[in-house]
Amino acid sequence: MFTKDSVLYRQINQAGQADYDLSVSSGLVADLVQAGLLVAHTEVGGAGFGKDSNRYKIIRPQLVPFVSYPYEWTFVQLKSAALTTLAVLKQAIKHGMILKDASAYNIQFIGNEPVFIDTLSFATYQAGEPWEGYKQFCEHFIAPLALAHYTSANILTLQQANIDGIALDLAVRLLPKKARWQRGLLTHLYWHNAAQKKYQPGGEALAQKPKQRKMSRLALEGLIASLERTVKKLSPPKVKTQWGDYYSFTNY
């Protein structure tokens, strides 16, 4: 990303040519923009930008009028951003592509609508490959939403000190025991964390090289559906305030 004469541009390098071309030729970008899920962009010529042998194209993305960050969002905003990320991922798979990552910072709000802003986050889908963004999605969305659901929405500010997401092991330590009874959280936080710990330094299976399991497209779609159900089941914590029952109990 760079600016020239106060205009924002993004350079696509030669390494990203194949993925970018497929995202455009497959109709993925057009469909996402039409659905309001992706910021629009226009391609511009290379004249006036100097020589760069590594450059493939330069695009001019639509400007987001106000930039906000996940740790500033409400529970509902973070939940909407999570569902938007999954909606973009589902569309990508239909067009033979997949998201490289699942960062909450790839989402911005235009008005009150969440929009995906990372035009170059799409990669060609390889049959049998798992989704590399799964862990990041759980840390950026599932973990903070679950913690807020069971404690307080104020805990979402924890993301400011953990911009790479709330680590799974921290999340499972902070969550109450009853959170295990929520099947989605059991799968995507507790079991996921146990699998991660098994192969981290000091883990019992460190000497073993973890086998890269194949994931069929059907299994991948099942994973996405499970993540979507889990997010939808999480609701904002109920908070009693002085104004909550104003019309029922407050009088002069």
mmCIF file of C-alpha atoms in Angstrom:
data_model
loop_
_atom_site.group_PDB
_atom_site.id
_atom_site.type_symbol
_atom_site.label_atom_id
_atom_site.label_comp_id
_atom_site.label_asym_id
_atom_site.label_seq_id
_atom_site.Cartn_x
_atom_site.Cartn_y
_atom_site.Cartn_z
ATOM 1 C CA MET A 1 0.000 0.000 0.000
ATOM 2 C CA PHE A 2 1.275 3.482 -0.790
ATOM 3 C CA THR A 3 0.036 6.974 -1.504
ATOM 4 C CA LYS A 4 0.880 9.267 -4.391
ATOM 5 C CA ASP A 5 -0.474 12.809 -4.556
ATOM 6 C CA SER A 6 -2.699 11.954 -1.573
ATOM 7 C CA VAL A 7 -4.281 9.011 -3.456
ATOM 8 C CA LEU A 8 -4.130 5.483 -2.021
ATOM 9 C CA TYR A 9 -2.791 2.684 -4.243
ATOM 10 C CA ARG A 10 -1.844 -0.942 -3.849
ATOM 11 C CA GLN A 11 0.840 -2.720 -5.832
ATOM 12 C CA ILE A 12 0.449 -6.322 -6.946
ATOM 13 C CA ASN A 13 3.792 -8.019 -7.347
ATOM 14 C CA GLN A 14 4.643 -10.713 -9.881
ATOM 15 C CA ALA A 15 4.364 -13.364 -7.160
ATOM 16 C CA GLY A 16 0.684 -12.568 -6.719
ATOM 17 C CA GLN A 17 -0.206 -12.444 -10.420
ATOM 18 C CA ALA A 18 -1.824 -15.885 -10.736
ATOM 19 C CA ASP A 19 -4.009 -15.519 -7.648
ATOM 20 C CA TYR A 20 -5.090 -11.985 -8.507
ATOM 21 C CA ASP A 21 -5.913 -12.900 -12.102
ATOM 22 C CA LEU A 22 -8.002 -15.867 -10.974
ATOM 23 C CA SER A 23 -9.900 -13.764 -8.423
ATOM 24 C CA VAL A 24 -10.883 -11.415 -11.251
ATOM 25 C CA SER A 25 -11.407 -13.892 -14.129
ATOM 26 C CA SER A 26 -13.452 -16.294 -11.993
ATOM 27 C CA GLY A 27 -15.891 -13.511 -11.166
ATOM 28 C CA LEU A 28 -15.124 -13.702 -7.443
ATOM 29 C CA VAL A 29 -14.181 -10.039 -7.034
ATOM 30 C CA ALA A 30 -17.185 -8.834 -9.041
ATOM 31 C CA ASP A 31 -19.612 -11.041 -7.093
ATOM 32 C CA LEU A 32 -18.213 -9.967 -3.715
ATOM 33 C CA VAL A 33 -18.305 -6.276 -4.643
ATOM 34 C CA GLN A 34 -21.866 -6.593 -5.929
ATOM 35 C CA ALA A 35 -22.892 -8.310 -2.682
ATOM 36 C CA GLY A 36 -21.305 -5.514 -0.650
ATOM 37 C CA LEU A 37 -18.764 -7.909 0.891
ATOM 38 C CA LEU A 38 -15.579 -6.488 -0.662
ATOM 39 C CA VAL A 39 -14.319 -2.964 -1.304
ATOM 40 C CA ALA A 40 -14.254 -2.123 -5.001
ATOM 41 C CA HIS A 41 -11.054 -1.203 -6.819
ATOM 42 C CA THR A 42 -9.913 -0.015 -10.215
ATOM 43 C CA GLU A 43 -6.768 -0.970 -12.080
ATOM 44 C CA VAL A 44 -4.496 1.890 -13.074
ATOM 45 C CA GLY A 45 -1.625 2.029 -15.525
ATOM 46 C CA GLY A 46 1.980 1.944 -14.394
ATOM 47 C CA ALA A 47 2.877 5.279 -15.959
ATOM 48 C CA GLY A 48 4.149 7.776 -13.442
ATOM 49 C CA PHE A 49 4.990 5.217 -10.782
ATOM 50 C CA GLY A 50 8.586 4.574 -11.746
ATOM 51 C CA LYS A 51 10.196 1.312 -12.848
ATOM 52 C CA ASP A 52 9.829 -1.822 -10.753
ATOM 53 C CA SER A 53 10.653 -5.213 -12.267
ATOM 54 C CA ASN A 54 8.734 -6.915 -9.464
ATOM 55 C CA ARG A 55 5.490 -5.075 -10.235
ATOM 56 C CA TYR A 56 2.568 -6.747 -11.995
ATOM 57 C CA LYS A 57 -0.237 -4.234 -11.573
ATOM 58 C CA ILE A 58 -1.330 -1.274 -9.485
ATOM 59 C CA ILE A 59 -4.868 -0.928 -8.224
ATOM 60 C CA ARG A 60 -6.713 1.947 -6.609
ATOM 61 C CA PRO A 61 -9.018 0.649 -3.871
ATOM 62 C CA GLN A 62 -12.170 2.368 -2.699
ATOM 63 C CA LEU A 63 -11.428 4.476 0.362
ATOM 64 C CA VAL A 64 -12.956 3.545 3.701
ATOM 65 C CA PRO A 65 -14.216 6.848 5.137
ATOM 66 C CA PHE A 66 -13.516 5.947 8.760
ATOM 67 C CA VAL A 67 -10.998 3.367 9.953
ATOM 68 C CA SER A 68 -11.740 1.465 13.154
ATOM 69 C CA TYR A 69 -10.096 -1.482 14.892
ATOM 70 C CA PRO A 70 -11.461 -4.734 16.376
ATOM 71 C CA TYR A 71 -10.673 -3.727 19.965
ATOM 72 C CA GLU A 72 -12.888 -0.663 19.458
ATOM 73 C CA TRP A 73 -15.870 -2.614 18.179
ATOM 74 C CA THR A 74 -18.956 -3.689 20.057
ATOM 75 C CA PHE A 75 -19.811 -7.360 20.503
ATOM 76 C CA VAL A 76 -22.316 -7.154 17.645
ATOM 77 C CA GLN A 77 -19.755 -5.550 15.322
ATOM 78 C CA LEU A 78 -17.157 -8.239 16.012
ATOM 79 C CA LYS A 79 -19.787 -10.925 15.480
ATOM 80 C CA SER A 80 -20.852 -9.311 12.185
ATOM 81 C CA ALA A 81 -17.204 -9.130 11.088
ATOM 82 C CA ALA A 82 -16.787 -12.854 11.846
ATOM 83 C CA LEU A 83 -19.846 -13.812 9.800
ATOM 84 C CA THR A 84 -18.724 -11.549 6.942
ATOM 85 C CA THR A 85 -15.318 -13.262 6.891
ATOM 86 C CA LEU A 86 -17.024 -16.650 6.622
ATOM 87 C CA ALA A 87 -19.377 -15.371 3.899
ATOM 88 C CA VAL A 88 -16.371 -14.173 1.885
ATOM 89 C CA LEU A 89 -14.642 -17.528 2.423
ATOM 90 C CA LYS A 90 -17.693 -19.462 1.183
ATOM 91 C CA GLN A 91 -17.890 -17.329 -1.941
ATOM 92 C CA ALA A 92 -14.162 -17.817 -2.558
ATOM 93 C CA ILE A 93 -14.503 -21.608 -2.430
ATOM 94 C CA LYS A 94 -17.343 -21.497 -4.953
ATOM 95 C CA HIS A 95 -14.961 -19.708 -7.326
ATOM 96 C CA GLY A 96 -12.055 -22.112 -6.792
ATOM 97 C CA MET A 97 -10.229 -19.927 -4.285
ATOM 98 C CA ILE A 98 -9.709 -19.656 -0.528
ATOM 99 C CA LEU A 99 -8.736 -17.009 2.020
ATOM 100 C CA LYS A 100 -5.067 -16.996 2.961
ATOM 101 C CA ASP A 101 -5.873 -15.749 6.454
ATOM 102 C CA ALA A 102 -8.744 -14.662 8.691
ATOM 103 C CA SER A 103 -7.576 -11.523 10.438
ATOM 104 C CA ALA A 104 -10.224 -9.303 11.996
ATOM 105 C CA TYR A 105 -8.169 -6.398 10.635
ATOM 106 C CA ASN A 106 -9.266 -7.416 7.134
ATOM 107 C CA ILE A 107 -12.711 -6.036 7.970
ATOM 108 C CA GLN A 108 -13.788 -2.404 8.096
ATOM 109 C CA PHE A 109 -17.204 -0.810 8.506
ATOM 110 C CA ILE A 110 -18.689 1.480 5.881
ATOM 111 C CA GLY A 111 -21.624 2.971 7.696
ATOM 112 C CA ASN A 112 -22.824 0.051 9.777
ATOM 113 C CA GLU A 113 -21.970 -2.611 7.198
ATOM 114 C CA PRO A 114 -18.861 -4.815 7.588
ATOM 115 C CA VAL A 115 -16.777 -5.009 4.396
ATOM 116 C CA PHE A 116 -13.717 -7.118 3.555
ATOM 117 C CA ILE A 117 -10.838 -4.840 2.500
ATOM 118 C CA ASP A 118 -7.935 -7.176 1.643
ATOM 119 C CA THR A 119 -8.228 -7.640 -2.133
ATOM 120 C CA LEU A 120 -5.073 -9.780 -2.242
ATOM 121 C CA SER A 121 -6.100 -12.192 0.517
ATOM 122 C CA PHE A 122 -7.321 -14.799 -1.973
ATOM 123 C CA ALA A 123 -5.308 -17.822 -3.073
ATOM 124 C CA THR A 124 -6.043 -20.658 -5.476
ATOM 125 C CA TYR A 125 -7.799 -23.489 -3.643
ATOM 126 C CA GLN A 126 -5.828 -26.727 -3.667
ATOM 127 C CA ALA A 127 -8.026 -29.796 -3.249
ATOM 128 C CA GLY A 128 -7.273 -31.642 -0.029
ATOM 129 C CA GLU A 129 -5.483 -28.730 1.646
ATOM 130 C CA PRO A 130 -6.794 -27.533 5.050
ATOM 131 C CA TRP A 131 -7.696 -23.898 5.642
ATOM 132 C CA GLU A 132 -4.598 -22.097 6.902
ATOM 133 C CA GLY A 133 -6.696 -19.303 8.387
ATOM 134 C CA TYR A 134 -8.593 -21.582 10.784
ATOM 135 C CA LYS A 135 -6.447 -20.929 13.868
ATOM 136 C CA GLN A 136 -6.392 -17.190 13.217
ATOM 137 C CA PHE A 137 -10.178 -17.105 12.857
ATOM 138 C CA CYS A 138 -10.570 -18.831 16.218
ATOM 139 C CA GLU A 139 -8.151 -16.406 17.904
ATOM 140 C CA HIS A 140 -9.498 -13.232 16.275
ATOM 141 C CA PHE A 141 -13.197 -14.042 16.507
ATOM 142 C CA ILE A 142 -14.292 -17.180 18.402
ATOM 143 C CA ALA A 143 -12.098 -16.630 21.473
ATOM 144 C CA PRO A 144 -12.956 -12.942 22.162
ATOM 145 C CA LEU A 145 -16.655 -13.458 21.400
ATOM 146 C CA ALA A 146 -16.823 -16.469 23.735
ATOM 147 C CA LEU A 147 -15.041 -14.609 26.525
ATOM 148 C CA ALA A 148 -17.369 -11.633 26.172
ATOM 149 C CA HIS A 149 -20.423 -13.907 26.049
ATOM 150 C CA TYR A 150 -19.546 -15.556 29.370
ATOM 151 C CA THR A 151 -18.058 -12.549 31.168
ATOM 152 C CA SER A 152 -18.389 -8.972 29.974
ATOM 153 C CA ALA A 153 -18.197 -7.068 26.704
ATOM 154 C CA ASN A 154 -15.411 -5.034 28.341
ATOM 155 C CA ILE A 155 -13.089 -7.986 27.832
ATOM 156 C CA LEU A 156 -13.054 -7.235 24.096
ATOM 157 C CA THR A 157 -10.534 -4.474 24.830
ATOM 158 C CA LEU A 158 -8.105 -7.317 25.618
ATOM 159 C CA GLN A 159 -7.586 -7.457 21.868
ATOM 160 C CA GLN A 160 -5.685 -4.164 22.031
ATOM 161 C CA ALA A 161 -2.872 -5.889 23.902
ATOM 162 C CA ASN A 162 -3.212 -9.014 21.756
ATOM 163 C CA ILE A 163 -3.379 -7.720 18.193
ATOM 164 C CA ASP A 164 -2.551 -11.185 16.829
ATOM 165 C CA GLY A 165 -5.663 -12.537 18.500
ATOM 166 C CA ILE A 166 -6.404 -14.038 21.894
ATOM 167 C CA ALA A 167 -4.333 -17.205 22.202
ATOM 168 C CA LEU A 168 -6.345 -20.397 22.508
ATOM 169 C CA ASP A 169 -4.611 -21.496 25.710
ATOM 170 C CA LEU A 170 -5.398 -18.144 27.345
ATOM 171 C CA ALA A 171 -9.016 -18.296 26.213
ATOM 172 C CA VAL A 172 -9.645 -21.773 27.639
ATOM 173 C CA ARG A 173 -8.089 -20.764 30.973
ATOM 174 C CA LEU A 174 -10.308 -17.702 31.259
ATOM 175 C CA LEU A 175 -13.558 -19.328 30.165
ATOM 176 C CA PRO A 176 -15.840 -20.877 32.816
ATOM 177 C CA LYS A 177 -16.160 -24.665 32.916
ATOM 178 C CA LYS A 178 -19.684 -24.547 31.543
ATOM 179 C CA ALA A 179 -18.322 -23.228 28.232
ATOM 180 C CA ARG A 180 -17.209 -26.777 27.445
ATOM 181 C CA TRP A 181 -20.844 -27.780 27.102
ATOM 182 C CA GLN A 182 -21.173 -25.567 24.050
ATOM 183 C CA ARG A 183 -20.221 -27.974 21.291
ATOM 184 C CA GLY A 184 -18.764 -25.348 18.990
ATOM 185 C CA LEU A 185 -16.499 -23.955 21.701
ATOM 186 C CA LEU A 186 -15.466 -27.466 22.720
ATOM 187 C CA THR A 187 -14.374 -28.145 19.146
ATOM 188 C CA HIS A 188 -12.879 -24.839 18.054
ATOM 189 C CA LEU A 189 -11.286 -23.731 21.336
ATOM 190 C CA TYR A 190 -10.733 -26.655 23.737
ATOM 191 C CA TRP A 191 -9.942 -29.483 21.325
ATOM 192 C CA HIS A 192 -8.199 -27.074 18.973
ATOM 193 C CA ASN A 193 -5.996 -25.851 21.826
ATOM 194 C CA ALA A 194 -5.196 -29.423 22.892
ATOM 195 C CA ALA A 195 -4.102 -30.254 19.353
ATOM 196 C CA GLN A 196 -1.910 -27.144 19.207
ATOM 197 C CA LYS A 197 -0.238 -27.894 22.550
ATOM 198 C CA LYS A 198 0.581 -31.429 21.476
ATOM 199 C CA TYR A 199 3.119 -30.219 18.934
ATOM 200 C CA GLN A 200 4.435 -27.042 20.548
ATOM 201 C CA PRO A 201 7.838 -26.880 22.329
ATOM 202 C CA GLY A 202 7.619 -29.061 25.414
ATOM 203 C CA GLY A 203 4.651 -30.971 24.029
ATOM 204 C CA GLU A 204 4.587 -34.733 24.291
ATOM 205 C CA ALA A 205 4.698 -35.175 20.532
ATOM 206 C CA LEU A 206 7.346 -32.557 19.728
ATOM 207 C CA ALA A 207 9.729 -35.198 18.416
ATOM 208 C CA GLN A 208 7.075 -36.340 15.994
ATOM 209 C CA LYS A 209 6.384 -34.449 12.834
ATOM 210 C CA PRO A 210 2.650 -33.757 12.737
ATOM 211 C CA LYS A 211 1.011 -35.424 9.786
ATOM 212 C CA GLN A 212 -0.552 -33.024 7.335
ATOM 213 C CA ARG A 213 -4.031 -34.412 7.066
ATOM 214 C CA LYS A 214 -5.947 -34.004 3.862
ATOM 215 C CA MET A 215 -9.250 -32.160 4.063
ATOM 216 C CA SER A 216 -11.816 -32.749 1.387
ATOM 217 C CA ARG A 217 -13.895 -29.876 0.104
ATOM 218 C CA LEU A 218 -16.923 -31.390 1.825
ATOM 219 C CA ALA A 219 -15.034 -31.454 5.145
ATOM 220 C CA LEU A 220 -13.896 -27.866 4.612
ATOM 221 C CA GLU A 221 -17.451 -26.744 3.977
ATOM 222 C CA GLY A 222 -18.495 -28.638 7.118
ATOM 223 C CA LEU A 223 -15.845 -26.782 9.129
ATOM 224 C CA ILE A 224 -17.076 -23.428 7.840
ATOM 225 C CA ALA A 225 -20.683 -24.348 8.668
ATOM 226 C CA SER A 226 -19.627 -25.336 12.188
ATOM 227 C CA LEU A 227 -17.782 -22.040 12.684
ATOM 228 C CA GLU A 228 -20.826 -20.155 11.436
ATOM 229 C CA ARG A 229 -23.147 -21.978 13.863
ATOM 230 C CA THR A 230 -20.769 -21.341 16.736
ATOM 231 C CA VAL A 231 -20.574 -17.605 16.042
ATOM 232 C CA LYS A 232 -24.340 -17.269 15.631
ATOM 233 C CA LYS A 233 -25.001 -18.966 18.986
ATOM 234 C CA LEU A 234 -22.837 -16.467 20.865
ATOM 235 C CA SER A 235 -24.861 -13.531 22.141
ATOM 236 C CA PRO A 236 -23.897 -10.321 23.976
ATOM 237 C CA PRO A 237 -23.738 -10.673 27.767
ATOM 238 C CA LYS A 238 -26.733 -9.344 29.633
ATOM 239 C CA VAL A 239 -25.814 -6.225 31.578
ATOM 240 C CA LYS A 240 -28.013 -4.403 34.065
ATOM 241 C CA THR A 241 -27.595 -0.649 33.925
ATOM 242 C CA GLN A 242 -29.266 2.295 35.565
ATOM 243 C CA TRP A 243 -31.060 3.014 32.292
ATOM 244 C CA GLY A 244 -32.029 -0.532 31.327
ATOM 245 C CA ASP A 245 -35.420 -0.443 33.036
ATOM 246 C CA TYR A 246 -35.874 3.291 32.857
ATOM 247 C CA TYR A 247 -39.460 3.340 31.625
ATOM 248 C CA SER A 248 -40.587 0.511 33.928
ATOM 249 C CA PHE A 249 -39.078 1.484 37.249
ATOM 250 C CA THR A 250 -37.754 5.049 37.107
ATOM 251 C CA ASN A 251 -40.114 7.842 38.057
ATOM 252 C CA TYR A 252 -40.019 11.275 39.535
#
